[in-house]
Amino acid sequence: MAVYLSEIREGLKGEEIIVSRASTGLLEGLLKREVPEVAQGSVEVKAIVREAGNRAKIAVFSNQSGIDPVGSCVGQKGVRVQAIIAEFNGIEKIDIIQWSDNSKDYIVQALSPAKNLRVELNEKEKSAHVFVPLDELSLAIGKEGQNVRLASKLTGYNLEIEEDKTVAPKKEPKEKAKEEKEQKTEKIKVETAEDKVETSEDKVEASSVETASETVETVETEENKNEGS
């Protein structure tokens, strides 16, 4: 079991060693152990925030071309980050994000896994209004506000989440399929109605022709009778 050495101090019976598993230092140490790019310095850990036993967010950066800092920490098929999560018995979720010196971009990354965010900054008050589509709102806030709380600590901004009413909410696949089915049904109904109208018109036209023919025949018969007499 990995622990972080927090402090060595003099006690009544000699030196006391204080260790922790809740420290952000433990996460950084595990990253150095599992990710060679972090150990070598080609990937820099910019910030770590944790609510131990629940969730952590780690911002990473690399100024070397050709190195993906997030991909390096996650590893192929997530093998590196999963090794770190296993140290916490699989109960602590870890979000690894791209650090940016652009505050808006950094805030958007920090609120992952929520997407399609719009950020309005107030640099003077070190705060930001974040407008989020309705269907991403729960992801941005997180369970009991955990996601936005950690993102705020990570970025150093007081974040206020609001629904972005300028964006139409995405329809669920089932709802979309139902709507498409209803539209097809309506189309069929309209086509059927048109077919009925055409059929009715054909019958009326045919009936008119037949009546006209009978009239002609009647007239001709009357004329023949007159000629015979």
Tab-separated table of N, CA and C in Angstrom, residues 18-115:
chain	number	residue	atom	x	y	z
A	18	ILE	N	4.889	10.889	10.014
A	18	ILE	CA	3.482	11.126	9.666
A	18	ILE	C	3.278	10.808	8.189
A	19	VAL	N	2.380	9.871	7.911
A	19	VAL	CA	2.085	9.493	6.529
A	19	VAL	C	0.618	9.767	6.221
A	20	SER	N	0.333	9.882	4.936
A	20	SER	CA	-1.046	10.192	4.519
A	20	SER	C	-1.379	9.473	3.218
A	21	ARG	N	-2.658	9.119	3.109
A	21	ARG	CA	-3.165	8.602	1.829
A	21	ARG	C	-4.158	9.573	1.211
A	22	ALA	N	-4.433	10.664	1.910
A	22	ALA	CA	-5.375	11.663	1.400
A	22	ALA	C	-4.656	12.839	0.749
A	23	SER	N	-3.353	12.881	0.849
A	23	SER	CA	-2.578	14.004	0.321
A	23	SER	C	-2.530	14.002	-1.206
A	24	THR	N	-2.493	15.210	-1.783
A	24	THR	CA	-2.306	15.318	-3.243
A	24	THR	C	-0.893	14.856	-3.620
A	25	GLY	N	0.021	14.924	-2.654
A	25	GLY	CA	1.390	14.471	-2.907
A	25	GLY	C	1.459	12.994	-3.250
A	26	LEU	N	0.543	12.207	-2.671
A	26	LEU	CA	0.510	10.777	-2.991
A	26	LEU	C	0.178	10.569	-4.461
A	27	LEU	N	-0.798	11.332	-4.963
A	27	LEU	CA	-1.168	11.216	-6.374
A	27	LEU	C	-0.001	11.586	-7.283
A	28	GLU	N	0.699	12.650	-6.928
A	28	GLU	CA	1.838	13.069	-7.749
A	28	GLU	C	2.937	12.000	-7.747
A	29	GLY	N	3.152	11.405	-6.575
A	29	GLY	CA	4.149	10.338	-6.479
A	29	GLY	C	3.768	9.119	-7.305
A	30	LEU	N	2.480	8.779	-7.304
A	30	LEU	CA	2.005	7.637	-8.096
A	30	LEU	C	2.125	7.921	-9.589
A	31	LEU	N	1.885	9.173	-9.972
A	31	LEU	CA	2.055	9.560	-11.384
A	31	LEU	C	3.510	9.380	-11.815
A	32	LYS	N	4.445	9.788	-10.959
A	32	LYS	CA	5.871	9.631	-11.279
A	32	LYS	C	6.251	8.163	-11.383
A	33	ARG	N	5.602	7.333	-10.570
A	33	ARG	CA	5.889	5.898	-10.596
A	33	ARG	C	5.351	5.224	-11.855
A	34	GLU	N	4.163	5.630	-12.270
A	34	GLU	CA	3.481	4.954	-13.376
A	34	GLU	C	3.726	5.594	-14.742
A	35	VAL	N	4.109	6.866	-14.753
A	35	VAL	CA	4.254	7.586	-16.028
A	35	VAL	C	5.696	8.064	-16.197
A	36	PRO	N	6.463	7.409	-17.036
A	36	PRO	CA	7.869	7.792	-17.233
A	36	PRO	C	8.049	9.251	-17.658
A	37	GLU	N	7.100	9.763	-18.466
A	37	GLU	CA	7.205	11.150	-18.937
A	37	GLU	C	7.113	12.152	-17.781
A	38	VAL	N	6.358	11.798	-16.748
A	38	VAL	CA	6.274	12.658	-15.557
A	38	VAL	C	7.570	12.553	-14.754
A	39	ALA	N	8.064	11.344	-14.586
A	39	ALA	CA	9.305	11.114	-13.831
A	39	ALA	C	10.488	11.812	-14.495
A	40	GLN	N	10.500	11.827	-15.835
A	40	GLN	CA	11.613	12.425	-16.582
A	40	GLN	C	11.474	13.937	-16.752
A	41	GLY	N	10.264	14.454	-16.501
A	41	GLY	CA	10.045	15.893	-16.585
A	41	GLY	C	9.516	16.395	-17.912
A	42	SER	N	9.294	15.505	-18.878
A	42	SER	CA	8.755	15.943	-20.165
A	42	SER	C	7.263	16.256	-20.075
A	43	VAL	N	6.606	15.704	-19.057
A	43	VAL	CA	5.222	16.061	-18.737
A	43	VAL	C	5.214	16.647	-17.325
A	44	GLU	N	4.663	17.845	-17.206
A	44	GLU	CA	4.649	18.548	-15.916
A	44	GLU	C	3.256	18.490	-15.287
A	45	VAL	N	3.219	18.166	-14.013
A	45	VAL	CA	1.966	18.203	-13.258
A	45	VAL	C	1.797	19.625	-12.739
A	46	LYS	N	0.794	20.326	-13.268
A	46	LYS	CA	0.590	21.739	-12.924
A	46	LYS	C	-0.230	21.925	-11.647
A	47	ALA	N	-1.228	21.067	-11.465
A	47	ALA	CA	-2.091	21.205	-10.285
A	47	ALA	C	-2.829	19.899	-10.016
A	48	ILE	N	-3.083	19.637	-8.743
A	48	ILE	CA	-3.863	18.463	-8.326
A	48	ILE	C	-4.836	18.895	-7.233
A	49	VAL	N	-6.079	18.489	-7.365
A	49	VAL	CA	-7.062	18.681	-6.294
A	49	VAL	C	-7.753	17.340	-6.045
A	50	ARG	N	-8.111	17.114	-4.792
A	50	ARG	CA	-8.720	15.830	-4.437
A	50	ARG	C	-9.814	15.993	-3.411
A	51	GLU	N	-10.782	15.124	-3.493
A	51	GLU	CA	-11.662	14.820	-2.373
A	51	GLU	C	-11.443	13.336	-2.162
A	52	ALA	N	-10.480	13.038	-1.290
A	52	ALA	CA	-9.947	11.680	-1.137
A	52	ALA	C	-11.052	10.639	-0.979
A	53	GLY	N	-10.911	9.574	-1.763
A	53	GLY	CA	-11.889	8.487	-1.715
A	53	GLY	C	-13.059	8.684	-2.651
A	54	ASN	N	-13.129	9.855	-3.289
A	54	ASN	CA	-14.232	10.132	-4.210
A	54	ASN	C	-13.744	10.500	-5.614
A	55	ARG	N	-13.042	11.645	-5.690
A	55	ARG	CA	-12.649	12.112	-7.017
A	55	ARG	C	-11.433	13.024	-6.930
A	56	ALA	N	-10.653	13.019	-8.002
A	56	ALA	CA	-9.494	13.899	-8.104
A	56	ALA	C	-9.405	14.443	-9.521
A	57	LYS	N	-8.823	15.623	-9.640
A	57	LYS	CA	-8.550	16.219	-10.952
A	57	LYS	C	-7.082	16.613	-11.006
A	58	ILE	N	-6.447	16.267	-12.111
A	58	ILE	CA	-5.021	16.541	-12.288
A	58	ILE	C	-4.837	17.288	-13.606
A	59	ALA	N	-4.183	18.453	-13.539
A	59	ALA	CA	-3.898	19.235	-14.746
A	59	ALA	C	-2.445	19.015	-15.137
A	60	VAL	N	-2.229	18.600	-16.380
A	60	VAL	CA	-0.870	18.306	-16.852
A	60	VAL	C	-0.550	19.114	-18.102
A	61	PHE	N	0.758	19.262	-18.362
A	61	PHE	CA	1.198	20.113	-19.471
A	61	PHE	C	2.551	19.621	-19.986
A	62	SER	N	2.775	19.830	-21.263
A	62	SER	CA	4.095	19.553	-21.843
A	62	SER	C	4.419	20.621	-22.869
A	63	ASN	N	5.638	21.161	-22.790
A	63	ASN	CA	6.060	22.147	-23.794
A	63	ASN	C	6.944	21.508	-24.861
A	64	GLN	N	6.995	20.181	-24.851
A	64	GLN	CA	7.765	19.456	-25.851
A	64	GLN	C	6.837	18.983	-26.966
A	65	SER	N	7.196	19.302	-28.188
A	65	SER	CA	6.361	18.905	-29.330
A	65	SER	C	6.341	17.386	-29.468
A	66	GLY	N	5.193	16.891	-29.884
A	66	GLY	CA	5.058	15.454	-30.097
A	66	GLY	C	4.652	14.678	-28.863
A	67	ILE	N	4.513	15.368	-27.725
A	67	ILE	CA	4.102	14.682	-26.498
A	67	ILE	C	2.695	15.114	-26.117
A	68	ASP	N	1.823	14.149	-25.961
A	68	ASP	CA	0.454	14.392	-25.507
A	68	ASP	C	0.438	14.160	-23.998
A	69	PRO	N	0.381	15.223	-23.197
A	69	PRO	CA	0.479	15.049	-21.741
A	69	PRO	C	-0.653	14.218	-21.141
A	70	VAL	N	-1.870	14.449	-21.623
A	70	VAL	CA	-3.014	13.696	-21.100
A	70	VAL	C	-2.907	12.230	-21.504
A	71	GLY	N	-2.627	11.998	-22.778
A	71	GLY	CA	-2.484	10.630	-23.277
A	71	GLY	C	-1.363	9.873	-22.580
A	72	SER	N	-0.267	10.581	-22.272
A	72	SER	CA	0.861	9.953	-21.578
A	72	SER	C	0.451	9.472	-20.197
A	73	CYS	N	-0.344	10.272	-19.501
A	73	CYS	CA	-0.764	9.915	-18.140
A	73	CYS	C	-1.850	8.845	-18.126
A	74	VAL	N	-2.717	8.900	-19.105
A	74	VAL	CA	-3.794	7.901	-19.181
A	74	VAL	C	-3.227	6.551	-19.597
A	75	GLY	N	-2.331	6.575	-20.576
A	75	GLY	CA	-1.723	5.339	-21.054
A	75	GLY	C	-2.587	4.623	-22.067
A	76	GLN	N	-1.985	3.686	-22.771
A	76	GLN	CA	-2.716	2.917	-23.783
A	76	GLN	C	-3.827	2.105	-23.124
A	77	LYS	N	-5.041	2.332	-23.625
A	77	LYS	CA	-6.243	1.682	-23.079
A	77	LYS	C	-6.438	2.002	-21.591
A	78	GLY	N	-5.885	3.153	-21.155
A	78	GLY	CA	-6.091	3.598	-19.775
A	78	GLY	C	-5.291	2.839	-18.733
A	79	VAL	N	-4.266	2.082	-19.179
A	79	VAL	CA	-3.552	1.182	-18.260
A	79	VAL	C	-2.816	1.934	-17.156
A	80	ARG	N	-2.258	3.127	-17.455
A	80	ARG	CA	-1.490	3.859	-16.444
A	80	ARG	C	-2.390	4.462	-15.364
A	81	VAL	N	-3.431	5.141	-15.801
A	81	VAL	CA	-4.322	5.758	-14.810
A	81	VAL	C	-5.078	4.693	-14.016
A	82	GLN	N	-5.358	3.564	-14.643
A	82	GLN	CA	-6.044	2.477	-13.929
A	82	GLN	C	-5.157	1.894	-12.838
A	83	ALA	N	-3.848	1.883	-13.069
A	83	ALA	CA	-2.918	1.384	-12.046
A	83	ALA	C	-2.934	2.304	-10.827
A	84	ILE	N	-3.097	3.610	-11.069
A	84	ILE	CA	-3.177	4.573	-9.964
A	84	ILE	C	-4.501	4.415	-9.219
A	85	ILE	N	-5.591	4.287	-9.985
A	85	ILE	CA	-6.925	4.114	-9.372
A	85	ILE	C	-6.956	2.840	-8.522
A	86	ALA	N	-6.249	1.799	-8.976
A	86	ALA	CA	-6.207	0.534	-8.232
A	86	ALA	C	-5.590	0.713	-6.845
A	87	GLU	N	-4.697	1.698	-6.692
A	87	GLU	CA	-4.100	1.985	-5.382
A	87	GLU	C	-5.143	2.455	-4.371
A	88	PHE	N	-6.250	2.968	-4.884
A	88	PHE	CA	-7.338	3.437	-4.016
A	88	PHE	C	-8.527	2.481	-4.079
A	89	ASN	N	-8.205	1.224	-4.388
A	89	ASN	CA	-9.219	0.157	-4.436
A	89	ASN	C	-10.313	0.436	-5.453
A	90	GLY	N	-9.985	1.254	-6.456
A	90	GLY	CA	-10.917	1.511	-7.553
A	90	GLY	C	-12.068	2.419	-7.217
A	91	ILE	N	-12.045	3.058	-6.044
A	91	ILE	CA	-13.212	3.863	-5.637
A	91	ILE	C	-13.032	5.357	-5.917
A	92	GLU	N	-11.808	5.785	-6.181
A	92	GLU	CA	-11.573	7.213	-6.430
A	92	GLU	C	-11.411	7.468	-7.934
A	93	LYS	N	-12.302	8.264	-8.486
A	93	LYS	CA	-12.222	8.605	-9.904
A	93	LYS	C	-11.149	9.664	-10.112
A	94	ILE	N	-10.434	9.559	-11.235
A	94	ILE	CA	-9.365	10.521	-11.520
A	94	ILE	C	-9.571	11.105	-12.908
A	95	ASP	N	-9.723	12.425	-12.967
A	95	ASP	CA	-9.824	13.141	-14.239
A	95	ASP	C	-8.469	13.778	-14.545
A	96	ILE	N	-7.910	13.437	-15.685
A	96	ILE	CA	-6.647	14.048	-16.101
A	96	ILE	C	-6.950	14.997	-17.253
A	97	ILE	N	-6.608	16.267	-17.074
A	97	ILE	CA	-6.968	17.272	-18.070
A	97	ILE	C	-5.747	18.046	-18.549
A	98	GLN	N	-5.916	18.709	-19.672
A	98	GLN	CA	-4.863	19.541	-20.263
A	98	GLN	C	-4.840	20.917	-19.589
A	99	TRP	N	-3.709	21.260	-19.002
A	99	TRP	CA	-3.558	22.603	-18.429
A	99	TRP	C	-3.402	23.609	-19.560
A	100	SER	N	-3.908	24.828	-19.351
A	100	SER	CA	-3.776	25.895	-20.350
A	100	SER	C	-3.587	27.223	-19.636
A	101	ASP	N	-2.775	28.119	-20.250
A	101	ASP	CA	-2.619	29.460	-19.682
A	101	ASP	C	-3.756	30.380	-20.120
A	102	ASN	N	-4.634	29.859	-20.989
A	102	ASN	CA	-5.855	30.571	-21.352
A	102	ASN	C	-6.938	30.177	-20.347
A	103	SER	N	-7.360	31.129	-19.540
A	103	SER	CA	-8.280	30.829	-18.431
A	103	SER	C	-9.579	30.188	-18.886
A	104	LYS	N	-10.141	30.681	-19.991
A	104	LYS	CA	-11.407	30.113	-20.489
A	104	LYS	C	-11.230	28.653	-20.885
A	105	ASP	N	-10.159	28.379	-21.631
A	105	ASP	CA	-9.903	27.002	-22.054
A	105	ASP	C	-9.656	26.094	-20.850
A	106	TYR	N	-8.936	26.615	-19.884
A	106	TYR	CA	-8.609	25.836	-18.684
A	106	TYR	C	-9.875	25.487	-17.901
A	107	ILE	N	-10.773	26.443	-17.775
A	107	ILE	CA	-12.038	26.205	-17.065
A	107	ILE	C	-12.874	25.158	-17.790
A	108	VAL	N	-12.923	25.267	-19.114
A	108	VAL	CA	-13.675	24.283	-19.910
A	108	VAL	C	-13.104	22.883	-19.693
A	109	GLN	N	-11.779	22.774	-19.711
A	109	GLN	CA	-11.133	21.477	-19.486
A	109	GLN	C	-11.411	20.965	-18.075
A	110	ALA	N	-11.349	21.869	-17.113
A	110	ALA	CA	-11.522	21.484	-15.708
A	110	ALA	C	-12.918	20.939	-15.416
A	111	LEU	N	-13.917	21.404	-16.172
A	111	LEU	CA	-15.297	20.954	-15.960
A	111	LEU	C	-15.632	19.670	-16.719
A	112	SER	N	-14.618	19.076	-17.342
A	112	SER	CA	-14.809	17.777	-17.989
A	112	SER	C	-15.416	16.801	-16.973
A	113	PRO	N	-16.344	15.931	-17.377
A	113	PRO	CA	-16.670	15.505	-18.735
A	113	PRO	C	-17.763	16.320	-19.446
A	114	ALA	N	-18.230	17.411	-18.858
A	114	ALA	CA	-19.235	18.244	-19.526
A	114	ALA	C	-18.636	18.884	-20.783
A	115	LYS	N	-19.478	19.059	-21.806
A	115	LYS	CA	-19.007	19.600	-23.091
A	115	LYS	C	-19.866	20.779	-23.541
